[in-house]
Amino acid sequence: MTAITFGGTTRAVASVSTRTGSETWRIVALALLPVRFIQGFIYWGGGSRRFIYAPSKLDPYAATWMANKFQSAMPGALLGTDHIIAFLLHHFYLLYASLIIFSTGELLAGVFLMAGFMARAAALASIAFSIVLMLMFGWQGATCIDEWTMAGSNLAMGATLMLAGAGALSIDNLLLLRRPALAGQAWFRWMAGAMPLPLSDRRFRNLALAVFASAAVFSVATYSYYRGSVVTAFHGGPVSAARHNLALANGSVLPDGSVRFHAYLNGGTPAAPSNIMAATLLNQDGSVLEQWDGTALSHLPSSAIANEFAYNRFATGPFGLSAKMGAEATITLPRVAAAEPEFRGKAATLRLRTVNGNSFELPVKAG
């Protein structure tokens, strides 16, 4: 078995029963240098921004606090990760610890990949990060699924580096040159990247094909789910990243005549809030029972808006109600004064109209 020297020659470090093509291994090692460095730089950049260059991302009192980004991803997250996000958002200490651990993992994986230290272990960590990011944020991107594209590319790069290792110009290779006995240690062969994996050609081929199949199926399946264009026509996805959508539920008129409903902003871009400009209560025949214009909505007391989460929220604004992506709240509108006697015991429809002209309706039952 051989290790790769910086000058391009090879040095024997251990004898094995099967001879390795050292020249081919050297070419592969050099060819993968830009892949390893850029993959490492991407993850180092993600972690270093939070710890060094933009620490406000880890500040719960800052507008750029990472919890807001997590909540904005919740509506489109796959395979139950939306429930995990919701659970963390309700438990601050677990949320904060998760963000610190995730950011530290990104930082270390990035540094290890750039330096070529324990390269296969770092590549495996980058694969896990890529899968999590594809499941949570992969649906986002108003013009294209840019979050999926970035994480999908990182998944492929991580899989390649896990199989091939660090190669040349790496700490793993330097350690092997200085301590040849490491060539006989299984843990070093699996975790580091200066040598091929300790597998026969047949077993390595099977492993490589299994990794390829897993990455390909996962990537194509998530892309098809988010946008189609595989076996179906192109579509905007189950959750639109371009058009805000309000999911309304539990509409009722309370005994005091006020109207209560639950609202969830479960579609659209997190780059801009959705603004509700008017609310109208309609009778069965379409006549107006009550209407709350932007002024009335903007003057709702804080007690009238019960938000589910402490981060992205429904709140009053200068022109009505404003909601950030992923916001969930139970909202109470003032008493239906004029129409209350004739409305009691009947059904009606609550219609919300947003600033861009979209309307969302909800059946309302009298208490």
Coordinates of N, CA, C and O in Angstrom, one line a residue, residues 196-308:
P196 N -6.8 4.0 0.0 CA -8.1 3.4 -0.3 C -8.7 2.7 0.9 O -8.0 2.4 1.8
L197 N -10.0 2.6 0.8 CA -10.7 1.8 1.9 C -10.2 0.4 2.0 O -9.9 -0.2 0.9
P198 N -10.2 -0.2 3.2 CA -9.7 -1.6 3.3 C -10.7 -2.6 2.8 O -11.2 -3.4 3.6
L199 N -11.0 -2.6 1.5 CA -12.0 -3.4 1.0 C -11.4 -4.1 -0.3 O -10.6 -3.5 -1.0
S200 N -11.9 -5.2 -0.6 CA -11.6 -5.8 -1.9 C -12.2 -5.0 -3.0 O -13.1 -4.2 -2.8
D201 N -11.7 -5.2 -4.3 CA -12.3 -4.5 -5.4 C -13.8 -4.7 -5.5 O -14.5 -3.8 -5.8
R202 N -14.2 -5.9 -5.3 CA -15.6 -6.3 -5.4 C -16.5 -5.5 -4.4 O -17.5 -4.9 -4.7
R203 N -16.0 -5.6 -3.1 CA -16.7 -4.9 -2.0 C -16.7 -3.4 -2.2 O -17.7 -2.7 -1.9
F204 N -15.6 -2.9 -2.6 CA -15.6 -1.4 -2.9 C -16.5 -1.0 -4.0 O -17.2 0.0 -3.9
R205 N -16.6 -1.8 -5.0 CA -17.5 -1.5 -6.1 C -18.9 -1.5 -5.6 O -19.7 -0.7 -5.9
N206 N -19.3 -2.5 -4.8 CA -20.6 -2.6 -4.3 C -21.0 -1.5 -3.4 O -22.1 -0.9 -3.4
L207 N -20.0 -1.0 -2.6 CA -20.2 0.1 -1.7 C -20.4 1.4 -2.5 O -21.3 2.2 -2.3
A208 N -19.5 1.6 -3.5 CA -19.6 2.8 -4.4 C -21.0 2.8 -5.1 O -21.6 3.9 -5.2
L209 N -21.4 1.7 -5.6 CA -22.7 1.6 -6.3 C -23.9 1.9 -5.4 O -24.9 2.5 -5.7
A210 N -23.8 1.4 -4.1 CA -24.8 1.6 -3.1 C -24.9 3.1 -2.8 O -26.0 3.7 -2.6
V211 N -23.7 3.7 -2.6 CA -23.7 5.2 -2.3 C -24.3 6.0 -3.4 O -25.0 6.9 -3.2
F212 N -23.8 5.6 -4.6 CA -24.4 6.3 -5.8 C -25.9 6.2 -5.9 O -26.6 7.1 -6.1
A213 N -26.4 4.9 -5.8 CA -27.8 4.7 -5.9 C -28.6 5.5 -4.8 O -29.6 6.1 -5.1
S214 N -28.1 5.5 -3.6 CA -28.8 6.2 -2.5 C -28.8 7.7 -2.8 O -29.9 8.3 -2.6
A215 N -27.7 8.3 -3.2 CA -27.6 9.7 -3.5 C -28.5 10.1 -4.7 O -29.2 11.1 -4.6
A216 N -28.5 9.2 -5.7 CA -29.3 9.5 -6.9 C -30.8 9.4 -6.6 O -31.5 10.3 -7.0
V217 N -31.2 8.4 -6.0 CA -32.6 8.2 -5.7 C -33.1 9.3 -4.8 O -34.2 9.8 -5.0
F218 N -32.4 9.6 -3.7 CA -32.8 10.6 -2.8 C -32.9 12.0 -3.5 O -33.9 12.7 -3.3
S219 N -31.9 12.3 -4.3 CA -31.9 13.6 -5.0 C -33.0 13.7 -6.0 O -33.8 14.7 -6.0
V220 N -33.2 12.7 -6.8 CA -34.2 12.7 -7.9 C -35.6 12.7 -7.3 O -36.5 13.4 -7.7
A221 N -35.8 11.9 -6.2 CA -37.1 11.8 -5.6 C -37.5 13.1 -4.9 O -38.6 13.6 -5.1
T222 N -36.6 13.8 -4.2 CA -36.9 15.1 -3.6 C -37.2 16.1 -4.7 O -38.1 17.0 -4.5
Y223 N -36.4 16.1 -5.7 CA -36.6 17.1 -6.8 C -38.0 16.9 -7.4 O -38.7 17.9 -7.7
S224 N -38.3 15.6 -7.7 CA -39.6 15.3 -8.3 C -40.7 15.8 -7.4 O -41.8 16.3 -7.8
Y225 N -40.6 15.6 -6.1 CA -41.6 16.0 -5.1 C -41.7 17.5 -5.1 O -42.8 18.1 -5.1
Y226 N -40.6 18.2 -5.1 CA -40.6 19.7 -5.0 C -41.1 20.4 -6.3 O -41.8 21.4 -6.3
R227 N -40.7 19.8 -7.5 CA -40.9 20.5 -8.7 C -41.4 19.7 -9.9 O -41.6 20.2 -10.9
G228 N -41.4 18.3 -9.7 CA -41.8 17.5 -10.8 C -40.7 17.4 -11.8 O -39.5 17.4 -11.5
S229 N -41.0 17.4 -13.1 CA -40.0 17.4 -14.2 C -39.2 16.2 -14.3 O -38.1 16.2 -14.8
V230 N -39.7 15.1 -13.7 CA -39.0 13.8 -13.8 C -39.9 12.8 -14.5 O -39.7 12.3 -15.5
V231 N -41.1 12.5 -13.8 CA -42.1 11.7 -14.5 C -43.4 12.4 -14.6 O -44.4 11.9 -15.2
T232 N -43.4 13.6 -14.0 CA -44.6 14.5 -14.2 C -44.2 15.8 -14.7 O -43.0 16.1 -14.8
A233 N -45.2 16.7 -15.1 CA -44.9 18.0 -15.6 C -44.3 18.9 -14.4 O -44.4 18.6 -13.3
F234 N -43.6 19.9 -14.8 CA -43.1 20.9 -13.8 C -44.3 21.5 -13.0 O -45.3 21.8 -13.6
H235 N -44.0 21.6 -11.7 CA -45.1 22.3 -10.9 C -44.4 23.1 -9.8 O -43.2 23.0 -9.6
G236 N -45.2 23.9 -9.1 CA -44.7 24.8 -8.1 C -44.4 24.1 -6.8 O -43.9 24.8 -5.9
G237 N -44.7 22.9 -6.7 CA -44.5 22.2 -5.4 C -45.7 22.2 -4.5 O -46.5 23.1 -4.6
P238 N -45.8 21.2 -3.6 CA -46.9 21.2 -2.6 C -46.9 22.5 -1.8 O -48.0 23.0 -1.3
V239 N -45.8 23.1 -1.5 CA -45.7 24.4 -0.8 C -45.0 25.4 -1.7 O -43.8 25.2 -2.1
S240 N -45.7 26.4 -2.1 CA -45.2 27.4 -3.0 C -44.1 28.3 -2.3 O -44.4 28.8 -1.2
A241 N -43.0 28.5 -3.0 CA -42.0 29.4 -2.4 C -42.1 30.8 -3.0 O -41.3 31.6 -2.6
A242 N -43.1 31.0 -3.8 CA -43.3 32.3 -4.4 C -44.6 33.0 -4.0 O -44.6 34.2 -3.9
R243 N -45.6 32.3 -3.7 CA -46.9 32.9 -3.4 C -47.3 32.6 -2.0 O -47.4 31.4 -1.6
H244 N -47.6 33.6 -1.2 CA -48.0 33.4 0.2 C -49.4 32.7 0.2 O -50.2 33.0 -0.6
N245 N -49.5 31.8 1.2 CA -50.8 31.1 1.3 C -51.1 31.1 2.8 O -50.3 30.8 3.7
L246 N -52.4 31.4 3.1 CA -52.9 31.4 4.5 C -53.8 30.2 4.6 O -54.8 30.1 3.9
A247 N -53.5 29.3 5.5 CA -54.3 28.2 5.9 C -55.2 28.6 7.1 O -54.6 28.9 8.1
L248 N -56.5 28.6 6.9 CA -57.4 29.1 8.0 C -58.2 27.9 8.5 O -58.5 27.0 7.8
A249 N -58.4 27.9 9.8 CA -59.2 26.8 10.5 C -59.9 27.3 11.7 O -59.6 28.4 12.2
N250 N -60.8 26.5 12.2 CA -61.5 26.7 13.5 C -62.2 28.1 13.6 O -62.0 28.8 14.6
G251 N -62.9 28.5 12.6 CA -63.6 29.7 12.6 C -64.9 29.6 13.4 O -65.7 28.7 13.2
S252 N -65.1 30.6 14.3 CA -66.3 30.6 15.1 C -66.6 32.0 15.6 O -65.8 32.8 15.7
V253 N -67.9 32.2 15.9 CA -68.4 33.4 16.6 C -68.6 33.1 18.0 O -69.4 32.2 18.4
L254 N -67.9 33.8 18.9 CA -67.9 33.5 20.3 C -69.2 34.1 20.9 O -69.9 34.9 20.3
P255 N -69.6 33.7 22.1 CA -70.8 34.2 22.8 C -70.9 35.7 22.8 O -72.0 36.2 22.8
D256 N -69.8 36.3 22.9 CA -69.8 37.8 23.0 C -69.9 38.5 21.7 O -69.8 39.7 21.5
G257 N -70.0 37.7 20.6 CA -70.1 38.2 19.3 C -68.8 38.4 18.5 O -68.8 38.7 17.3
S258 N -67.6 38.2 19.2 CA -66.3 38.3 18.5 C -66.1 37.1 17.6 O -66.6 36.0 17.8
V259 N -65.2 37.2 16.6 CA -64.9 36.2 15.6 C -63.5 35.7 15.8 O -62.6 36.5 15.9
R260 N -63.4 34.4 16.0 CA -62.1 33.8 16.3 C -61.7 32.8 15.2 O -62.6 32.0 14.8
F261 N -60.5 32.7 14.8 CA -60.0 31.8 13.8 C -58.5 31.5 14.0 O -57.8 32.3 14.6
H262 N -58.1 30.4 13.4 CA -56.6 30.1 13.4 C -56.1 30.3 12.1 O -56.7 29.9 11.0
A263 N -54.9 30.9 12.0 CA -54.3 31.2 10.7 C -52.8 30.7 10.7 O -52.1 30.8 11.7
Y264 N -52.4 30.2 9.6 CA -51.0 29.7 9.4 C -50.5 30.1 8.1 O -51.1 29.7 7.0
L265 N -49.4 30.9 8.1 CA -48.8 31.3 6.8 C -47.9 30.1 6.4 O -46.7 30.0 6.8
N266 N -48.4 29.3 5.5 CA -47.7 28.0 5.2 C -47.3 28.0 3.7 O -47.1 26.9 3.1
G267 N -47.0 29.1 3.1 CA -46.5 29.2 1.8 C -46.0 30.5 1.4 O -46.4 31.5 2.0
G268 N -45.0 30.6 0.5 CA -44.5 31.9 0.1 C -43.0 32.1 0.5 O -42.4 31.2 1.1
T269 N -42.5 33.2 0.1 CA -41.1 33.5 0.4 C -40.9 34.1 1.8 O -41.7 34.9 2.3
P270 N -39.8 33.7 2.5 CA -39.5 34.3 3.8 C -38.9 35.7 3.6 O -38.6 36.3 4.7
A271 N -38.6 36.1 2.4 CA -37.9 37.4 2.2 C -38.9 38.6 2.5 O -38.4 39.7 2.8
A272 N -40.2 38.3 2.5 CA -41.1 39.4 2.7 C -42.3 38.9 3.5 O -42.7 37.7 3.2
P273 N -42.9 39.7 4.4 CA -44.1 39.2 5.1 C -45.3 39.2 4.2 O -45.4 39.9 3.2
S274 N -46.4 38.5 4.7 CA -47.7 38.6 4.0 C -48.5 39.7 4.8 O -48.5 39.7 6.1
N275 N -49.2 40.5 4.1 CA -50.0 41.6 4.8 C -51.5 41.4 4.5 O -51.9 41.4 3.4
I276 N -52.2 41.3 5.6 CA -53.7 41.2 5.5 C -54.3 42.6 5.6 O -54.1 43.2 6.7
M277 N -55.0 43.0 4.6 CA -55.5 44.4 4.5 C -57.0 44.5 5.0 O -57.4 45.6 5.3
A278 N -57.7 43.4 4.9 CA -59.1 43.5 5.2 C -59.7 42.1 5.6 O -59.2 41.1 5.1
A279 N -60.7 42.1 6.5 CA -61.4 40.9 6.9 C -62.9 41.2 6.7 O -63.4 42.2 7.2
T280 N -63.6 40.2 6.1 CA -65.0 40.4 5.9 C -65.8 39.2 6.3 O -65.4 38.1 6.0
L281 N -66.9 39.4 7.1 CA -67.8 38.3 7.4 C -69.0 38.3 6.5 O -69.7 39.3 6.5
L282 N -69.2 37.3 5.8 CA -70.3 37.2 4.8 C -71.4 36.3 5.2 O -71.1 35.2 5.7
N283 N -72.6 36.7 5.0 CA -73.8 35.8 5.2 C -73.8 34.8 4.2 O -73.1 34.8 3.2
Q284 N -74.8 33.8 4.3 CA -74.9 32.7 3.4 C -75.3 33.2 2.0 O -75.0 32.6 1.0
D285 N -76.0 34.3 1.9 CA -76.4 34.9 0.6 C -75.4 35.8 0.0 O -75.6 36.5 -1.0
G286 N -74.2 36.0 0.7 CA -73.2 36.8 0.2 C -73.2 38.2 0.7 O -72.3 39.0 0.4
S287 N -74.2 38.6 1.5 CA -74.3 40.0 2.0 C -73.2 40.1 3.2 O -72.9 39.1 3.8
V288 N -72.8 41.3 3.4 CA -71.8 41.6 4.4 C -72.4 41.8 5.7 O -73.3 42.6 5.9
L289 N -72.0 40.9 6.7 CA -72.4 41.1 8.1 C -71.5 42.0 8.9 O -72.0 42.8 9.7
E290 N -70.2 41.9 8.6 CA -69.3 42.8 9.3 C -68.0 42.9 8.5 O -67.7 42.0 7.7
Q291 N -67.3 44.0 8.6 CA -66.1 44.2 7.9 C -65.1 44.9 8.8 O -65.4 45.9 9.4
W292 N -63.9 44.4 8.7 CA -62.8 45.1 9.5 C -61.7 45.5 8.4 O -61.1 44.7 7.7
D293 N -61.6 46.8 8.3 CA -60.6 47.3 7.3 C -59.2 47.3 7.9 O -59.0 46.9 9.0
G294 N -58.2 47.9 7.1 CA -56.9 47.9 7.5 C -56.7 48.6 8.8 O -55.9 48.2 9.7
T295 N -57.4 49.7 9.0 CA -57.3 50.5 10.2 C -57.7 49.7 11.4 O -57.1 49.7 12.5
A296 N -58.9 49.0 11.3 CA -59.4 48.2 12.4 C -58.4 47.1 12.8 O -58.1 46.8 13.9
L297 N -57.9 46.4 11.7 CA -56.9 45.3 12.0 C -55.6 45.8 12.6 O -55.1 45.2 13.5
S298 N -55.2 47.0 12.2 CA -53.9 47.5 12.7 C -54.0 48.0 14.1 O -53.0 48.2 14.8
H299 N -55.3 48.1 14.6 CA -55.5 48.6 16.0 C -55.9 47.4 16.9 O -56.4 47.7 18.0
L300 N -55.8 46.2 16.5 CA -56.2 45.1 17.3 C -55.3 45.0 18.5 O -54.1 45.3 18.4
P301 N -55.8 44.8 19.7 CA -54.9 44.7 20.9 C -54.0 43.5 20.8 O -54.4 42.5 20.1
S302 N -52.9 43.5 21.5 CA -52.0 42.3 21.5 C -52.7 41.1 22.0 O -52.4 39.9 21.6
S303 N -53.7 41.2 22.9 CA -54.4 40.1 23.5 C -55.3 39.4 22.4 O -55.7 38.3 22.6
A304 N -55.5 40.0 21.3 CA -56.4 39.5 20.2 C -55.6 38.5 19.3 O -56.1 37.9 18.5
I305 N -54.2 38.5 19.5 CA -53.4 37.7 18.6 C -52.5 36.7 19.5 O -51.6 37.2 20.2
A306 N -52.9 35.5 19.5 CA -52.2 34.5 20.3 C -51.3 33.6 19.4 O -51.7 32.7 18.7
N307 N -50.0 34.0 19.3 CA -49.1 33.3 18.4 C -48.6 32.0 19.0 O -48.5 31.8 20.2
E308 N -48.5 31.0 18.1 CA -48.0 29.7 18.5 C -46.5 29.7 18.8 O -46.1 28.9 19.7

